[in-house]
């Protein structure tokens, strides 16, 4: 259906992203990567594995590939070093060497965990992303960020490690629960808010068809989000500057996520976090009240999270300061001066953060 090629900082091609409507294209993709004689490990969680593990594994085995499967309990609670250790043990038991390949079949947890294991097993083994959630398709599958949570701190341990390819079956979204789909939309609208006012208009005008999971519009939406993120990560692969703009809504969002003990989904917390960041932008005078209202209206129109449980002030601010995006005593905040134009600010005060948080309680 569609294809993107992600390049490194020197404009050399790194990997392909394919958008398809079935899993059948995995076979020619693997042949193009010259892995026909290598072992494949299909990594998935207990839910996605039950939905698609047999189908994907069957397609690959029928094509002559040697496939083993590793499954872990679904949920953010499994995204930790203990699960990675279990995967290491599994790979060692099946004699995987540096030339074999991991296949990350699932959402963001699976992709991040598998990518981190690939980056560290034998100092680096190839992996291919096969994202099945909207959030992983538009966000975590591209850019090379891998990692796991550590003692309830989100993505505290990780590495930048690029996949060999990303394969997206858009029709996998048809089995995605509505709450998970809307959580993924949090990252979709983020791309519009930080980089493309035209994309904001597309999302506003096609709301009904997108929520109805119209295949053509979903494909177009995913492609547009991938193009925005691709352009950013190509210019700043290690998040030294511009790439930090992709964290719009994440500073408050990660704090909300941790204090909810991960009962709220990542995309839900980011949605609320974007409203808080927009409120700070209005307080600073960089964003108009009208644009802030448009941001809230779009999130509300899609039924996304706009309110969160009230946290305790000092605990909330303490979590914000311990976020991995903090720089010493300063918190890096992504703000807006218009829909489609974000900038980075390291001088946001605790009072400004707490005042803005009142708008999402």
GROMACS .gro file of C-alpha atoms in nm:
model
  361
    1UNK     CA    1   0.000   0.000   0.000
    2UNK     CA    2   0.264   0.256   0.108
    3UNK     CA    3   0.635   0.260   0.188
    4UNK     CA    4   0.873   0.491   0.371
    5UNK     CA    5   1.250   0.474   0.401
    6UNK     CA    6   1.412   0.609   0.717
    7UNK     CA    7   1.761   0.756   0.672
    8UNK     CA    8   2.047   0.823   0.911
    9UNK     CA    9   2.201   1.165   0.980
   10UNK     CA   10   2.419   1.126   0.670
   11UNK     CA   11   2.112   1.053   0.453
   12UNK     CA   12   2.203   0.685   0.407
   13UNK     CA   13   1.899   0.451   0.415
   14UNK     CA   14   1.853   0.270   0.747
   15UNK     CA   15   1.534   0.069   0.711
   16UNK     CA   16   1.201   0.044   0.531
   17UNK     CA   17   0.856   0.092   0.678
   18UNK     CA   18   0.586  -0.094   0.487
   19UNK     CA   19   0.213  -0.029   0.527
   20UNK     CA   20   0.012  -0.330   0.407
   21UNK     CA   21  -0.333  -0.481   0.457
   22UNK     CA   22  -0.227  -0.839   0.546
   23UNK     CA   23   0.073  -1.016   0.698
   24UNK     CA   24   0.157  -1.188   0.369
   25UNK     CA   25   0.417  -0.929   0.270
   26UNK     CA   26   0.638  -1.035   0.560
   27UNK     CA   27   0.780  -1.321   0.351
   28UNK     CA   28   0.920  -1.108   0.066
   29UNK     CA   29   1.039  -0.852   0.321
   30UNK     CA   30   1.239  -1.117   0.507
   31UNK     CA   31   1.380  -1.251   0.181
   32UNK     CA   32   1.494  -0.898   0.093
   33UNK     CA   33   1.685  -0.886   0.423
   34UNK     CA   34   1.865  -1.213   0.346
   35UNK     CA   35   1.752  -1.400   0.658
   36UNK     CA   36   1.622  -1.716   0.489
   37UNK     CA   37   1.873  -1.941   0.667
   38UNK     CA   38   1.846  -1.771   1.006
   39UNK     CA   39   1.632  -1.853   1.310
   40UNK     CA   40   1.342  -1.619   1.389
   41UNK     CA   41   1.200  -1.552   1.735
   42UNK     CA   42   0.845  -1.415   1.735
   43UNK     CA   43   0.803  -1.205   2.049
   44UNK     CA   44   0.451  -1.108   2.154
   45UNK     CA   45   0.237  -1.059   2.461
   46UNK     CA   46  -0.036  -1.298   2.571
   47UNK     CA   47  -0.316  -1.104   2.398
   48UNK     CA   48  -0.156  -1.027   2.062
   49UNK     CA   49   0.003  -1.370   2.051
   50UNK     CA   50  -0.339  -1.530   2.083
   51UNK     CA   51  -0.479  -1.305   1.810
   52UNK     CA   52  -0.201  -1.314   1.551
   53UNK     CA   53   0.081  -1.540   1.667
   54UNK     CA   54  -0.038  -1.854   1.492
   55UNK     CA   55  -0.123  -1.663   1.173
   56UNK     CA   56   0.214  -1.489   1.147
   57UNK     CA   57   0.409  -1.794   1.257
   58UNK     CA   58   0.218  -2.012   1.012
   59UNK     CA   59   0.287  -1.778   0.720
   60UNK     CA   60   0.659  -1.778   0.798
   61UNK     CA   61   0.686  -2.153   0.857
   62UNK     CA   62   0.497  -2.227   0.538
   63UNK     CA   63   0.758  -2.016   0.356
   64UNK     CA   64   1.034  -2.232   0.506
   65UNK     CA   65   1.151  -2.014   0.796
   66UNK     CA   66   1.254  -2.162   1.131
   67UNK     CA   67   1.035  -1.988   1.391
   68UNK     CA   68   1.010  -2.009   1.770
   69UNK     CA   69   0.774  -1.800   1.982
   70UNK     CA   70   0.825  -1.618   2.312
   71UNK     CA   71   0.521  -1.478   2.495
   72UNK     CA   72   0.491  -1.268   2.812
   73UNK     CA   73   0.189  -1.143   3.011
   74UNK     CA   74   0.024  -0.846   2.842
   75UNK     CA   75   0.049  -0.504   3.005
   76UNK     CA   76   0.292  -0.233   3.112
   77UNK     CA   77   0.377  -0.435   3.424
   78UNK     CA   78   0.576  -0.675   3.203
   79UNK     CA   79   0.791  -0.401   3.054
   80UNK     CA   80   1.086  -0.455   3.286
   81UNK     CA   81   1.430  -0.610   3.312
   82UNK     CA   82   1.287  -0.934   3.450
   83UNK     CA   83   1.098  -0.999   3.125
   84UNK     CA   84   1.407  -0.909   2.925
   85UNK     CA   85   1.606  -1.164   3.128
   86UNK     CA   86   1.346  -1.429   3.050
   87UNK     CA   87   1.380  -1.348   2.681
   88UNK     CA   88   1.761  -1.374   2.708
   89UNK     CA   89   1.722  -1.720   2.866
   90UNK     CA   90   1.485  -1.825   2.588
   91UNK     CA   91   1.723  -1.709   2.315
   92UNK     CA   92   2.019  -1.882   2.479
   93UNK     CA   93   1.819  -2.205   2.518
   94UNK     CA   94   1.736  -2.194   2.144
   95UNK     CA   95   2.097  -2.115   2.046
   96UNK     CA   96   2.025  -1.777   1.888
   97UNK     CA   97   2.339  -1.610   1.757
   98UNK     CA   98   2.410  -1.258   1.638
   99UNK     CA   99   2.288  -1.328   1.284
  100UNK     CA  100   1.942  -1.447   1.389
  101UNK     CA  101   1.639  -1.217   1.409
  102UNK     CA  102   1.376  -1.110   1.662
  103UNK     CA  103   1.026  -1.017   1.542
  104UNK     CA  104   0.837  -0.777   1.770
  105UNK     CA  105   0.469  -0.856   1.712
  106UNK     CA  106   0.250  -0.628   1.922
  107UNK     CA  107   0.211  -0.284   2.069
  108UNK     CA  108   0.450  -0.038   2.224
  109UNK     CA  109   0.544  -0.256   2.520
  110UNK     CA  110   0.642  -0.543   2.291
  111UNK     CA  111   0.831  -0.319   2.052
  112UNK     CA  112   1.025  -0.133   2.322
  113UNK     CA  113   1.108  -0.451   2.514
  114UNK     CA  114   1.209  -0.654   2.208
  115UNK     CA  115   1.417  -0.368   2.069
  116UNK     CA  116   1.604  -0.332   2.399
  117UNK     CA  117   1.667  -0.707   2.414
  118UNK     CA  118   1.792  -0.696   2.054
  119UNK     CA  119   2.024  -0.405   2.133
  120UNK     CA  120   2.183  -0.587   2.427
  121UNK     CA  121   2.176  -0.959   2.345
  122UNK     CA  122   2.523  -1.053   2.219
  123UNK     CA  123   2.587  -0.676   2.190
  124UNK     CA  124   2.332  -0.651   1.910
  125UNK     CA  125   2.099  -0.878   1.713
  126UNK     CA  126   1.866  -0.776   1.432
  127UNK     CA  127   1.497  -0.715   1.497
  128UNK     CA  128   1.193  -0.630   1.289
  129UNK     CA  129   0.898  -0.435   1.424
  130UNK     CA  130   0.548  -0.563   1.347
  131UNK     CA  131   0.333  -0.311   1.538
  132UNK     CA  132  -0.032  -0.401   1.593
  133UNK     CA  133  -0.156  -0.105   1.801
  134UNK     CA  134  -0.216   0.245   1.667
  135UNK     CA  135   0.026   0.396   1.918
  136UNK     CA  136   0.309   0.164   1.814
  137UNK     CA  137   0.235   0.210   1.443
  138UNK     CA  138   0.260   0.590   1.450
  139UNK     CA  139   0.509   0.642   1.731
  140UNK     CA  140   0.721   0.379   1.902
  141UNK     CA  141   0.794   0.170   1.589
  142UNK     CA  142   0.998   0.450   1.428
  143UNK     CA  143   1.302   0.631   1.560
  144UNK     CA  144   1.508   0.362   1.731
  145UNK     CA  145   1.408   0.430   2.092
  146UNK     CA  146   1.399   0.107   2.291
  147UNK     CA  147   1.374   0.049   2.663
  148UNK     CA  148   1.197  -0.079   2.970
  149UNK     CA  149   1.057   0.069   3.289
  150UNK     CA  150   1.261   0.057   3.609
  151UNK     CA  151   1.093   0.067   3.952
  152UNK     CA  152   0.785   0.234   3.804
  153UNK     CA  153   0.989   0.498   3.617
  154UNK     CA  154   0.886   0.501   3.253
  155UNK     CA  155   1.152   0.396   2.999
  156UNK     CA  156   1.430   0.466   3.247
  157UNK     CA  157   1.658   0.193   3.104
  158UNK     CA  158   1.706   0.180   2.728
  159UNK     CA  159   1.911   0.233   2.417
  160UNK     CA  160   1.888   0.389   2.074
  161UNK     CA  161   1.882   0.089   1.840
  162UNK     CA  162   1.732   0.084   1.493
  163UNK     CA  163   1.517  -0.200   1.356
  164UNK     CA  164   1.604  -0.378   1.033
  165UNK     CA  165   1.252  -0.305   0.905
  166UNK     CA  166   0.901  -0.218   1.021
  167UNK     CA  167   0.598  -0.398   0.881
  168UNK     CA  168   0.252  -0.255   0.949
  169UNK     CA  169  -0.067  -0.448   0.877
  170UNK     CA  170  -0.326  -0.169   0.900
  171UNK     CA  171  -0.609  -0.421   0.934
  172UNK     CA  172  -0.472  -0.528   1.273
  173UNK     CA  173  -0.639  -0.214   1.407
  174UNK     CA  174  -0.980  -0.375   1.352
  175UNK     CA  175  -0.921  -0.601   1.653
  176UNK     CA  176  -0.781  -0.319   1.867
  177UNK     CA  177  -1.010  -0.235   2.164
  178UNK     CA  178  -1.167   0.114   2.142
  179UNK     CA  179  -0.981   0.239   2.450
  180UNK     CA  180  -0.645   0.132   2.301
  181UNK     CA  181  -0.733   0.293   1.968
  182UNK     CA  182  -0.814   0.626   2.133
  183UNK     CA  183  -0.493   0.606   2.336
  184UNK     CA  184  -0.306   0.577   2.008
  185UNK     CA  185  -0.490   0.880   1.875
  186UNK     CA  186  -0.320   1.079   2.152
  187UNK     CA  187   0.012   1.037   1.970
  188UNK     CA  188  -0.152   1.100   1.632
  189UNK     CA  189  -0.295   1.440   1.727
  190UNK     CA  190   0.035   1.524   1.896
  191UNK     CA  191   0.205   1.513   1.556
  192UNK     CA  192  -0.049   1.761   1.420
  193UNK     CA  193  -0.017   1.995   1.718
  194UNK     CA  194   0.363   2.014   1.704
  195UNK     CA  195   0.431   2.012   1.332
  196UNK     CA  196   0.139   2.033   1.087
  197UNK     CA  197  -0.171   2.253   1.108
  198UNK     CA  198  -0.295   2.094   0.783
  199UNK     CA  199  -0.284   1.754   0.949
  200UNK     CA  200  -0.491   1.897   1.235
  201UNK     CA  201  -0.755   1.999   0.978
  202UNK     CA  202  -0.745   1.649   0.822
  203UNK     CA  203  -0.806   1.489   1.161
  204UNK     CA  204  -1.086   1.732   1.243
  205UNK     CA  205  -1.266   1.686   0.910
  206UNK     CA  206  -1.237   1.305   0.895
  207UNK     CA  207  -1.321   1.221   1.256
  208UNK     CA  208  -1.620   0.995   1.184
  209UNK     CA  209  -1.442   0.789   0.918
  210UNK     CA  210  -1.128   0.753   1.133
  211UNK     CA  211  -1.327   0.642   1.437
  212UNK     CA  212  -1.514   0.405   1.206
  213UNK     CA  213  -1.173   0.261   1.107
  214UNK     CA  214  -1.208   0.333   0.737
  215UNK     CA  215  -0.906   0.150   0.596
  216UNK     CA  216  -0.810   0.413   0.338
  217UNK     CA  217  -0.826   0.699   0.588
  218UNK     CA  218  -0.643   0.500   0.855
  219UNK     CA  219  -0.364   0.428   0.609
  220UNK     CA  220  -0.345   0.795   0.511
  221UNK     CA  221  -0.344   0.902   0.876
  222UNK     CA  222  -0.071   0.658   0.979
  223UNK     CA  223   0.138   0.756   0.676
  224UNK     CA  224   0.111   1.128   0.759
  225UNK     CA  225   0.210   1.068   1.122
  226UNK     CA  226   0.504   0.853   1.017
  227UNK     CA  227   0.621   1.121   0.772
  228UNK     CA  228   0.619   1.383   1.049
  229UNK     CA  229   0.810   1.167   1.295
  230UNK     CA  230   1.048   1.038   1.027
  231UNK     CA  231   1.149   1.394   0.933
  232UNK     CA  232   1.218   1.479   1.297
  233UNK     CA  233   1.415   1.168   1.393
  234UNK     CA  234   1.625   1.180   1.077
  235UNK     CA  235   1.744   1.529   1.168
  236UNK     CA  236   1.794   1.444   1.536
  237UNK     CA  237   1.839   1.067   1.586
  238UNK     CA  238   1.966   1.084   1.948
  239UNK     CA  239   1.729   1.352   2.082
  240UNK     CA  240   1.986   1.626   2.121
  241UNK     CA  241   1.753   1.900   2.001
  242UNK     CA  242   1.450   1.900   1.770
  243UNK     CA  243   1.344   1.543   1.852
  244UNK     CA  244   1.257   1.653   2.206
  245UNK     CA  245   0.953   1.825   2.051
  246UNK     CA  246   0.800   1.479   2.015
  247UNK     CA  247   0.766   1.485   2.395
  248UNK     CA  248   0.480   1.735   2.378
  249UNK     CA  249   0.241   1.637   2.657
  250UNK     CA  250   0.480   1.375   2.795
  251UNK     CA  251   0.626   1.556   3.097
  252UNK     CA  252   0.291   1.588   3.272
  253UNK     CA  253   0.169   1.271   3.098
  254UNK     CA  254   0.444   1.051   3.239
  255UNK     CA  255   0.384   1.188   3.590
  256UNK     CA  256   0.011   1.116   3.562
  257UNK     CA  257   0.088   0.769   3.425
  258UNK     CA  258   0.321   0.681   3.712
  259UNK     CA  259   0.095   0.819   3.985
  260UNK     CA  260  -0.198   0.620   3.842
  261UNK     CA  261   0.021   0.311   3.888
  262UNK     CA  262  -0.016   0.265   3.510
  263UNK     CA  263  -0.393   0.214   3.538
  264UNK     CA  264  -0.420   0.487   3.272
  265UNK     CA  265  -0.280   0.412   2.927
  266UNK     CA  266   0.020   0.604   2.795
  267UNK     CA  267  -0.178   0.776   2.520
  268UNK     CA  268  -0.451   0.876   2.766
  269UNK     CA  269  -0.195   1.044   2.989
  270UNK     CA  270  -0.031   1.216   2.692
  271UNK     CA  271  -0.372   1.353   2.585
  272UNK     CA  272  -0.424   1.514   2.924
  273UNK     CA  273  -0.059   1.624   2.931
  274UNK     CA  274  -0.102   1.808   2.601
  275UNK     CA  275  -0.386   2.012   2.750
  276UNK     CA  276  -0.164   2.105   3.044
  277UNK     CA  277   0.118   2.205   2.809
  278UNK     CA  278  -0.126   2.413   2.604
  279UNK     CA  279  -0.241   2.583   2.925
  280UNK     CA  280   0.119   2.672   3.015
  281UNK     CA  281   0.160   2.810   2.661
  282UNK     CA  282  -0.146   3.031   2.713
  283UNK     CA  283  -0.017   3.146   3.054
  284UNK     CA  284   0.313   3.236   2.888
  285UNK     CA  285   0.132   3.429   2.615
  286UNK     CA  286   0.277   3.220   2.331
  287UNK     CA  287  -0.046   3.037   2.240
  288UNK     CA  288  -0.383   3.199   2.183
  289UNK     CA  289  -0.679   3.096   2.396
  290UNK     CA  290  -0.856   3.012   2.069
  291UNK     CA  291  -0.589   2.759   1.966
  292UNK     CA  292  -0.595   2.610   2.315
  293UNK     CA  293  -0.972   2.568   2.281
  294UNK     CA  294  -0.924   2.401   1.941
  295UNK     CA  295  -0.682   2.153   2.098
  296UNK     CA  296  -0.932   2.068   2.371
  297UNK     CA  297  -1.219   2.047   2.121
  298UNK     CA  298  -1.032   1.800   1.897
  299UNK     CA  299  -0.940   1.576   2.189
  300UNK     CA  300  -1.299   1.590   2.315
  301UNK     CA  301  -1.441   1.518   1.969
  302UNK     CA  302  -1.238   1.197   1.953
  303UNK     CA  303  -1.339   1.101   2.307
  304UNK     CA  304  -0.984   1.118   2.437
  305UNK     CA  305  -0.872   1.168   2.796
  306UNK     CA  306  -0.900   1.530   2.913
  307UNK     CA  307  -0.934   1.480   3.290
  308UNK     CA  308  -0.717   1.291   3.540
  309UNK     CA  309  -0.740   1.210   3.914
  310UNK     CA  310  -0.615   1.486   4.142
  311UNK     CA  311  -0.256   1.419   4.258
  312UNK     CA  312  -0.083   1.556   4.567
  313UNK     CA  313   0.108   1.869   4.462
  314UNK     CA  314   0.455   1.799   4.601
  315UNK     CA  315   0.453   1.435   4.494
  316UNK     CA  316   0.342   1.527   4.143
  317UNK     CA  317   0.612   1.791   4.100
  318UNK     CA  318   0.874   1.556   4.244
  319UNK     CA  319   0.787   1.295   3.982
  320UNK     CA  320   0.812   1.559   3.708
  321UNK     CA  321   1.162   1.651   3.828
  322UNK     CA  322   1.272   1.285   3.825
  323UNK     CA  323   1.152   1.235   3.469
  324UNK     CA  324   1.428   1.128   3.230
  325UNK     CA  325   1.370   1.448   3.028
  326UNK     CA  326   1.474   1.666   3.322
  327UNK     CA  327   1.802   1.856   3.293
  328UNK     CA  328   1.944   1.897   3.642
  329UNK     CA  329   1.690   2.099   3.839
  330UNK     CA  330   1.519   2.218   3.520
  331UNK     CA  331   1.230   2.045   3.348
  332UNK     CA  332   1.233   2.049   2.969
  333UNK     CA  333   0.885   2.141   2.854
  334UNK     CA  334   0.749   2.140   2.500
  335UNK     CA  335   0.519   2.437   2.444
  336UNK     CA  336   0.329   2.580   2.148
  337UNK     CA  337   0.310   2.918   1.985
  338UNK     CA  338   0.044   2.794   1.740
  339UNK     CA  339  -0.114   2.468   1.632
  340UNK     CA  340   0.154   2.310   1.417
  341UNK     CA  341   0.449   2.493   1.575
  342UNK     CA  342   0.616   2.369   1.895
  343UNK     CA  343   0.928   2.484   2.078
  344UNK     CA  344   1.136   2.367   2.375
  345UNK     CA  345   1.151   2.562   2.702
  346UNK     CA  346   1.362   2.475   3.007
  347UNK     CA  347   1.245   2.758   3.231
  348UNK     CA  348   0.893   2.642   3.323
  349UNK     CA  349   0.841   2.689   3.696
  350UNK     CA  350   0.674   2.452   3.939
  351UNK     CA  351   0.399   2.707   3.993
  352UNK     CA  352   0.326   2.724   3.621
  353UNK     CA  353   0.314   2.345   3.598
  354UNK     CA  354   0.081   2.314   3.895
  355UNK     CA  355  -0.145   2.594   3.773
  356UNK     CA  356  -0.175   2.422   3.435
  357UNK     CA  357  -0.246   2.085   3.592
  358UNK     CA  358  -0.558   2.232   3.755
  359UNK     CA  359  -0.710   2.249   3.406
  360UNK     CA  360  -0.703   1.869   3.368
  361UNK     CA  361  -0.817   1.756   3.715
   0.00000   0.00000   0.00000
